[in-house]
Amino acid sequence: MTITLECPATTATVGDLMKCPELQISEDIMVDIAMDVLQSSGADHLLVRDDDGRCAGLLTRLHLAPFQARSWYTERTPVRDIVLDRAPFATADMPAATAAAAMRARGLAVWPVVDHDGHAIGLLSL
């Protein structure tokens, strides 16, 4: 008699595919400084944290496009006051297929990954 064992099907999770967030800024940072950070780094996005260190959202070049003229307004506007991609965020234990479907539905190319306390632990890219 021969017994064959089947390998259990493994499903990739967000934690398996996420990358470490390289650039993070505080939501207190003024828009002009955020623009300078994006320009000097060559990055397409910045992870934004609140005063408690929790993920407040993801800021992209598209969100900063209305401020390109660099008026007095950009020097006095904190990042928290502009429109950016906010919660809900992915979690590391979320199935990757579910996260990808949610990203497509929301039109996101990058999605912050948070722990159960809301602190950013990574970024998921499509």
PDB file of N, CA, C and O in Angstrom, residues 55-112:
ATOM      1  N   CYS A  55       0.207  55.238  10.826  1.00  0.00           N
ATOM      2  CA  CYS A  55       0.098  55.572   9.413  1.00  0.00           C
ATOM      3  C   CYS A  55      -1.113  56.478   9.190  1.00  0.00           C
ATOM      4  O   CYS A  55      -2.233  56.133   9.547  1.00  0.00           O
ATOM      5  N   ALA A  56      -0.867  57.647   8.587  1.00  0.00           N
ATOM      6  CA  ALA A  56      -1.945  58.600   8.296  1.00  0.00           C
ATOM      7  C   ALA A  56      -2.331  58.557   6.829  1.00  0.00           C
ATOM      8  O   ALA A  56      -3.373  59.074   6.450  1.00  0.00           O
ATOM      9  N   GLY A  57      -1.477  57.971   5.988  1.00  0.00           N
ATOM     10  CA  GLY A  57      -1.807  57.880   4.575  1.00  0.00           C
ATOM     11  C   GLY A  57      -0.573  57.811   3.702  1.00  0.00           C
ATOM     12  O   GLY A  57       0.553  57.696   4.181  1.00  0.00           O
ATOM     13  N   LEU A  58      -0.811  57.902   2.412  1.00  0.00           N
ATOM     14  CA  LEU A  58       0.252  57.858   1.418  1.00  0.00           C
ATOM     15  C   LEU A  58       0.109  59.084   0.531  1.00  0.00           C
ATOM     16  O   LEU A  58      -0.960  59.341  -0.024  1.00  0.00           O
ATOM     17  N   LEU A  59       1.183  59.848   0.423  1.00  0.00           N
ATOM     18  CA  LEU A  59       1.206  61.071  -0.370  1.00  0.00           C
ATOM     19  C   LEU A  59       1.965  60.800  -1.662  1.00  0.00           C
ATOM     20  O   LEU A  59       3.079  60.294  -1.626  1.00  0.00           O
ATOM     21  N   THR A  60       1.347  61.122  -2.794  1.00  0.00           N
ATOM     22  CA  THR A  60       1.988  60.896  -4.092  1.00  0.00           C
ATOM     23  C   THR A  60       2.228  62.226  -4.804  1.00  0.00           C
ATOM     24  O   THR A  60       1.715  63.267  -4.387  1.00  0.00           O
ATOM     25  N   ARG A  61       2.972  62.176  -5.874  1.00  0.00           N
ATOM     26  CA  ARG A  61       3.201  63.372  -6.696  1.00  0.00           C
ATOM     27  C   ARG A  61       1.890  63.936  -7.225  1.00  0.00           C
ATOM     28  O   ARG A  61       1.728  65.137  -7.353  1.00  0.00           O
ATOM     29  N   LEU A  62       0.945  63.070  -7.525  1.00  0.00           N
ATOM     30  CA  LEU A  62      -0.353  63.512  -8.018  1.00  0.00           C
ATOM     31  C   LEU A  62      -1.086  64.365  -6.979  1.00  0.00           C
ATOM     32  O   LEU A  62      -1.722  65.359  -7.320  1.00  0.00           O
ATOM     33  N   HIS A  63      -0.975  63.993  -5.706  1.00  0.00           N
ATOM     34  CA  HIS A  63      -1.603  64.776  -4.646  1.00  0.00           C
ATOM     35  C   HIS A  63      -0.981  66.166  -4.531  1.00  0.00           C
ATOM     36  O   HIS A  63      -1.651  67.109  -4.101  1.00  0.00           O
ATOM     37  N   LEU A  64       0.291  66.269  -4.871  1.00  0.00           N
ATOM     38  CA  LEU A  64       0.997  67.553  -4.750  1.00  0.00           C
ATOM     39  C   LEU A  64       0.927  68.405  -6.012  1.00  0.00           C
ATOM     40  O   LEU A  64       1.353  69.555  -6.004  1.00  0.00           O
ATOM     41  N   ALA A  65       0.380  67.863  -7.084  1.00  0.00           N
ATOM     42  CA  ALA A  65       0.318  68.591  -8.356  1.00  0.00           C
ATOM     43  C   ALA A  65      -0.353  69.968  -8.238  1.00  0.00           C
ATOM     44  O   ALA A  65       0.137  70.930  -8.829  1.00  0.00           O
ATOM     45  N   PRO A  66      -1.436  70.115  -7.485  1.00  0.00           N
ATOM     46  CA  PRO A  66      -2.055  71.443  -7.384  1.00  0.00           C
ATOM     47  C   PRO A  66      -1.169  72.493  -6.714  1.00  0.00           C
ATOM     48  O   PRO A  66      -1.435  73.684  -6.813  1.00  0.00           O
ATOM     49  N   PHE A  67      -0.104  72.063  -6.055  1.00  0.00           N
ATOM     50  CA  PHE A  67       0.755  72.985  -5.317  1.00  0.00           C
ATOM     51  C   PHE A  67       2.045  73.320  -6.054  1.00  0.00           C
ATOM     52  O   PHE A  67       2.928  73.952  -5.492  1.00  0.00           O
ATOM     53  N   GLN A  68       2.178  72.899  -7.299  1.00  0.00           N
ATOM     54  CA  GLN A  68       3.409  73.100  -8.053  1.00  0.00           C
ATOM     55  C   GLN A  68       3.797  74.561  -8.232  1.00  0.00           C
ATOM     56  O   GLN A  68       4.959  74.884  -8.401  1.00  0.00           O
ATOM     57  N   ALA A  69       2.833  75.463  -8.200  1.00  0.00           N
ATOM     58  CA  ALA A  69       3.126  76.888  -8.386  1.00  0.00           C
ATOM     59  C   ALA A  69       3.919  77.466  -7.212  1.00  0.00           C
ATOM     60  O   ALA A  69       4.523  78.518  -7.338  1.00  0.00           O
ATOM     61  N   ARG A  70       3.919  76.780  -6.084  1.00  0.00           N
ATOM     62  CA  ARG A  70       4.672  77.181  -4.896  1.00  0.00           C
ATOM     63  C   ARG A  70       4.334  78.598  -4.438  1.00  0.00           C
ATOM     64  O   ARG A  70       5.190  79.454  -4.315  1.00  0.00           O
ATOM     65  N   SER A  71       3.100  78.822  -4.164  1.00  0.00           N
ATOM     66  CA  SER A  71       2.673  80.112  -3.639  1.00  0.00           C
ATOM     67  C   SER A  71       2.879  80.141  -2.122  1.00  0.00           C
ATOM     68  O   SER A  71       3.329  79.170  -1.519  1.00  0.00           O
ATOM     69  N   TRP A  72       2.517  81.236  -1.508  1.00  0.00           N
ATOM     70  CA  TRP A  72       2.595  81.345  -0.052  1.00  0.00           C
ATOM     71  C   TRP A  72       1.778  80.241   0.615  1.00  0.00           C
ATOM     72  O   TRP A  72       2.088  79.811   1.711  1.00  0.00           O
ATOM     73  N   TYR A  73       0.764  79.762  -0.088  1.00  0.00           N
ATOM     74  CA  TYR A  73      -0.126  78.738   0.451  1.00  0.00           C
ATOM     75  C   TYR A  73       0.623  77.434   0.722  1.00  0.00           C
ATOM     76  O   TYR A  73       0.358  76.765   1.713  1.00  0.00           O
ATOM     77  N   THR A  74       1.570  77.060  -0.140  1.00  0.00           N
ATOM     78  CA  THR A  74       2.300  75.807   0.057  1.00  0.00           C
ATOM     79  C   THR A  74       3.227  75.879   1.260  1.00  0.00           C
ATOM     80  O   THR A  74       3.536  74.857   1.860  1.00  0.00           O
ATOM     81  N   GLU A  75       3.655  77.074   1.616  1.00  0.00           N
ATOM     82  CA  GLU A  75       4.546  77.239   2.767  1.00  0.00           C
ATOM     83  C   GLU A  75       3.789  77.207   4.083  1.00  0.00           C
ATOM     84  O   GLU A  75       4.389  77.071   5.136  1.00  0.00           O
ATOM     85  N   ARG A  76       2.491  77.341   4.024  1.00  0.00           N
ATOM     86  CA  ARG A  76       1.693  77.402   5.245  1.00  0.00           C
ATOM     87  C   ARG A  76       0.672  76.265   5.363  1.00  0.00           C
ATOM     88  O   ARG A  76      -0.145  76.264   6.270  1.00  0.00           O
ATOM     89  N   THR A  77       0.723  75.321   4.462  1.00  0.00           N
ATOM     90  CA  THR A  77      -0.239  74.223   4.468  1.00  0.00           C
ATOM     91  C   THR A  77       0.441  72.927   4.902  1.00  0.00           C
ATOM     92  O   THR A  77       1.330  72.428   4.220  1.00  0.00           O
ATOM     93  N   PRO A  78       0.025  72.359   6.049  1.00  0.00           N
ATOM     94  CA  PRO A  78       0.587  71.065   6.450  1.00  0.00           C
ATOM     95  C   PRO A  78      -0.005  69.941   5.603  1.00  0.00           C
ATOM     96  O   PRO A  78      -1.124  70.051   5.094  1.00  0.00           O
ATOM     97  N   VAL A  79       0.750  68.879   5.460  1.00  0.00           N
ATOM     98  CA  VAL A  79       0.330  67.733   4.658  1.00  0.00           C
ATOM     99  C   VAL A  79      -1.010  67.187   5.144  1.00  0.00           C
ATOM    100  O   VAL A  79      -1.820  66.742   4.345  1.00  0.00           O
ATOM    101  N   ARG A  80      -1.281  67.248   6.448  1.00  0.00           N
ATOM    102  CA  ARG A  80      -2.547  66.711   6.982  1.00  0.00           C
ATOM    103  C   ARG A  80      -3.762  67.404   6.392  1.00  0.00           C
ATOM    104  O   ARG A  80      -4.853  66.848   6.416  1.00  0.00           O
ATOM    105  N   ASP A  81      -3.597  68.640   5.862  1.00  0.00           N
ATOM    106  CA  ASP A  81      -4.725  69.402   5.343  1.00  0.00           C
ATOM    107  C   ASP A  81      -5.003  69.194   3.857  1.00  0.00           C
ATOM    108  O   ASP A  81      -5.922  69.811   3.327  1.00  0.00           O
ATOM    109  N   ILE A  82      -4.208  68.355   3.196  1.00  0.00           N
ATOM    110  CA  ILE A  82      -4.468  68.121   1.777  1.00  0.00           C
ATOM    111  C   ILE A  82      -5.045  66.720   1.580  1.00  0.00           C
ATOM    112  O   ILE A  82      -4.937  65.862   2.452  1.00  0.00           O
ATOM    113  N   VAL A  83      -5.633  66.513   0.435  1.00  0.00           N
ATOM    114  CA  VAL A  83      -6.220  65.216   0.113  1.00  0.00           C
ATOM    115  C   VAL A  83      -5.105  64.234  -0.199  1.00  0.00           C
ATOM    116  O   VAL A  83      -4.218  64.515  -1.006  1.00  0.00           O
ATOM    117  N   LEU A  84      -5.118  63.081   0.474  1.00  0.00           N
ATOM    118  CA  LEU A  84      -4.172  62.004   0.180  1.00  0.00           C
ATOM    119  C   LEU A  84      -4.854  60.680   0.458  1.00  0.00           C
ATOM    120  O   LEU A  84      -5.938  60.645   1.029  1.00  0.00           O
ATOM    121  N   ASP A  85      -4.226  59.588   0.032  1.00  0.00           N
ATOM    122  CA  ASP A  85      -4.810  58.255   0.233  1.00  0.00           C
ATOM    123  C   ASP A  85      -4.743  57.895   1.709  1.00  0.00           C
ATOM    124  O   ASP A  85      -3.674  57.788   2.278  1.00  0.00           O
ATOM    125  N   ARG A  86      -5.907  57.732   2.308  1.00  0.00           N
ATOM    126  CA  ARG A  86      -6.002  57.417   3.735  1.00  0.00           C
ATOM    127  C   ARG A  86      -6.577  56.017   3.930  1.00  0.00           C
ATOM    128  O   ARG A  86      -6.829  55.307   2.990  1.00  0.00           O
ATOM    129  N   ALA A  87      -6.813  55.655   5.192  1.00  0.00           N
ATOM    130  CA  ALA A  87      -7.307  54.327   5.561  1.00  0.00           C
ATOM    131  C   ALA A  87      -8.576  53.983   4.794  1.00  0.00           C
ATOM    132  O   ALA A  87      -9.263  54.872   4.329  1.00  0.00           O
ATOM    133  N   PRO A  88      -8.893  52.726   4.648  1.00  0.00           N
ATOM    134  CA  PRO A  88      -8.278  51.580   5.305  1.00  0.00           C
ATOM    135  C   PRO A  88      -6.973  51.165   4.614  1.00  0.00           C
ATOM    136  O   PRO A  88      -6.761  51.450   3.439  1.00  0.00           O
ATOM    137  N   PHE A  89      -6.134  50.512   5.399  1.00  0.00           N
ATOM    138  CA  PHE A  89      -4.851  50.037   4.901  1.00  0.00           C
ATOM    139  C   PHE A  89      -4.811  48.512   4.941  1.00  0.00           C
ATOM    140  O   PHE A  89      -5.629  47.875   5.597  1.00  0.00           O
ATOM    141  N   ALA A  90      -3.825  47.957   4.264  1.00  0.00           N
ATOM    142  CA  ALA A  90      -3.638  46.502   4.268  1.00  0.00           C
ATOM    143  C   ALA A  90      -2.979  46.076   5.578  1.00  0.00           C
ATOM    144  O   ALA A  90      -2.326  46.874   6.248  1.00  0.00           O
ATOM    145  N   THR A  91      -3.154  44.803   5.914  1.00  0.00           N
ATOM    146  CA  THR A  91      -2.449  44.206   7.053  1.00  0.00           C
ATOM    147  C   THR A  91      -1.590  43.064   6.532  1.00  0.00           C
ATOM    148  O   THR A  91      -1.863  42.508   5.468  1.00  0.00           O
ATOM    149  N   ALA A  92      -0.555  42.727   7.270  1.00  0.00           N
ATOM    150  CA  ALA A  92       0.399  41.712   6.820  1.00  0.00           C
ATOM    151  C   ALA A  92      -0.235  40.341   6.649  1.00  0.00           C
ATOM    152  O   ALA A  92       0.196  39.557   5.796  1.00  0.00           O
ATOM    153  N   ASP A  93      -1.274  40.032   7.416  1.00  0.00           N
ATOM    154  CA  ASP A  93      -1.892  38.710   7.321  1.00  0.00           C
ATOM    155  C   ASP A  93      -3.012  38.629   6.282  1.00  0.00           C
ATOM    156  O   ASP A  93      -3.582  37.567   6.060  1.00  0.00           O
ATOM    157  N   MET A  94      -3.279  39.713   5.601  1.00  0.00           N
ATOM    158  CA  MET A  94      -4.313  39.739   4.558  1.00  0.00           C
ATOM    159  C   MET A  94      -3.840  38.934   3.339  1.00  0.00           C
ATOM    160  O   MET A  94      -2.674  39.032   2.951  1.00  0.00           O
ATOM    161  N   PRO A  95      -4.704  38.122   2.743  1.00  0.00           N
ATOM    162  CA  PRO A  95      -4.306  37.403   1.526  1.00  0.00           C
ATOM    163  C   PRO A  95      -3.925  38.402   0.412  1.00  0.00           C
ATOM    164  O   PRO A  95      -4.605  39.419   0.223  1.00  0.00           O
ATOM    165  N   ALA A  96      -2.860  38.114  -0.285  1.00  0.00           N
ATOM    166  CA  ALA A  96      -2.366  39.013  -1.333  1.00  0.00           C
ATOM    167  C   ALA A  96      -3.406  39.226  -2.430  1.00  0.00           C
ATOM    168  O   ALA A  96      -3.534  40.340  -2.955  1.00  0.00           O
ATOM    169  N   ALA A  97      -4.154  38.200  -2.771  1.00  0.00           N
ATOM    170  CA  ALA A  97      -5.173  38.335  -3.821  1.00  0.00           C
ATOM    171  C   ALA A  97      -6.272  39.305  -3.400  1.00  0.00           C
ATOM    172  O   ALA A  97      -6.748  40.107  -4.202  1.00  0.00           O
ATOM    173  N   THR A  98      -6.652  39.264  -2.142  1.00  0.00           N
ATOM    174  CA  THR A  98      -7.667  40.189  -1.616  1.00  0.00           C
ATOM    175  C   THR A  98      -7.143  41.617  -1.648  1.00  0.00           C
ATOM    176  O   THR A  98      -7.854  42.544  -2.035  1.00  0.00           O
ATOM    177  N   ALA A  99      -5.891  41.796  -1.243  1.00  0.00           N
ATOM    178  CA  ALA A  99      -5.283  43.128  -1.247  1.00  0.00           C
ATOM    179  C   ALA A  99      -5.173  43.674  -2.667  1.00  0.00           C
ATOM    180  O   ALA A  99      -5.468  44.846  -2.913  1.00  0.00           O
ATOM    181  N   ALA A 100      -4.774  42.828  -3.608  1.00  0.00           N
ATOM    182  CA  ALA A 100      -4.641  43.271  -5.001  1.00  0.00           C
ATOM    183  C   ALA A 100      -5.997  43.694  -5.561  1.00  0.00           C
ATOM    184  O   ALA A 100      -6.099  44.709  -6.265  1.00  0.00           O
ATOM    185  N   ALA A 101      -7.041  42.947  -5.230  1.00  0.00           N
ATOM    186  CA  ALA A 101      -8.387  43.301  -5.698  1.00  0.00           C
ATOM    187  C   ALA A 101      -8.827  44.640  -5.096  1.00  0.00           C
ATOM    188  O   ALA A 101      -9.406  45.481  -5.782  1.00  0.00           O
ATOM    189  N   ALA A 102      -8.538  44.842  -3.813  1.00  0.00           N
ATOM    190  CA  ALA A 102      -8.899  46.105  -3.163  1.00  0.00           C
ATOM    191  C   ALA A 102      -8.120  47.272  -3.760  1.00  0.00           C
ATOM    192  O   ALA A 102      -8.669  48.365  -3.960  1.00  0.00           O
ATOM    193  N   MET A 103      -6.860  47.054  -4.073  1.00  0.00           N
ATOM    194  CA  MET A 103      -6.036  48.109  -4.680  1.00  0.00           C
ATOM    195  C   MET A 103      -6.572  48.483  -6.056  1.00  0.00           C
ATOM    196  O   MET A 103      -6.667  49.670  -6.389  1.00  0.00           O
ATOM    197  N   ARG A 104      -6.921  47.485  -6.853  1.00  0.00           N
ATOM    198  CA  ARG A 104      -7.474  47.776  -8.177  1.00  0.00           C
ATOM    199  C   ARG A 104      -8.797  48.522  -8.069  1.00  0.00           C
ATOM    200  O   ARG A 104      -9.051  49.467  -8.815  1.00  0.00           O
ATOM    201  N   ALA A 105      -9.628  48.128  -7.122  1.00  0.00           N
ATOM    202  CA  ALA A 105     -10.928  48.783  -6.939  1.00  0.00           C
ATOM    203  C   ALA A 105     -10.769  50.240  -6.518  1.00  0.00           C
ATOM    204  O   ALA A 105     -11.566  51.092  -6.907  1.00  0.00           O
ATOM    205  N   ARG A 106      -9.728  50.534  -5.748  1.00  0.00           N
ATOM    206  CA  ARG A 106      -9.490  51.906  -5.286  1.00  0.00           C
ATOM    207  C   ARG A 106      -8.550  52.677  -6.197  1.00  0.00           C
ATOM    208  O   ARG A 106      -8.279  53.844  -5.964  1.00  0.00           O
ATOM    209  N   GLY A 107      -8.021  52.027  -7.233  1.00  0.00           N
ATOM    210  CA  GLY A 107      -7.121  52.698  -8.159  1.00  0.00           C
ATOM    211  C   GLY A 107      -5.761  53.003  -7.563  1.00  0.00           C
ATOM    212  O   GLY A 107      -5.133  54.006  -7.900  1.00  0.00           O
ATOM    213  N   LEU A 108      -5.268  52.130  -6.686  1.00  0.00           N
ATOM    214  CA  LEU A 108      -3.987  52.340  -6.012  1.00  0.00           C
ATOM    215  C   LEU A 108      -2.885  51.505  -6.634  1.00  0.00           C
ATOM    216  O   LEU A 108      -3.096  50.335  -6.934  1.00  0.00           O
ATOM    217  N   ALA A 109      -1.720  52.099  -6.801  1.00  0.00           N
ATOM    218  CA  ALA A 109      -0.548  51.354  -7.257  1.00  0.00           C
ATOM    219  C   ALA A 109       0.295  50.913  -6.067  1.00  0.00           C
ATOM    220  O   ALA A 109       1.016  49.926  -6.133  1.00  0.00           O
ATOM    221  N   VAL A 110       0.211  51.659  -4.971  1.00  0.00           N
ATOM    222  CA  VAL A 110       0.948  51.365  -3.739  1.00  0.00           C
ATOM    223  C   VAL A 110      -0.026  51.513  -2.582  1.00  0.00           C
ATOM    224  O   VAL A 110      -0.838  52.442  -2.556  1.00  0.00           O
ATOM    225  N   TRP A 111       0.072  50.590  -1.608  1.00  0.00           N
ATOM    226  CA  TRP A 111      -0.839  50.611  -0.469  1.00  0.00           C
ATOM    227  C   TRP A 111      -0.050  50.376   0.814  1.00  0.00           C
ATOM    228  O   TRP A 111       0.715  49.410   0.907  1.00  0.00           O
ATOM    229  N   PRO A 112      -0.189  51.248   1.808  1.00  0.00           N
ATOM    230  CA  PRO A 112       0.502  51.032   3.078  1.00  0.00           C
ATOM    231  C   PRO A 112       0.018  49.761   3.781  1.00  0.00           C
ATOM    232  O   PRO A 112      -1.158  49.411   3.718  1.00  0.00           O
TER     233      PRO A 112
END
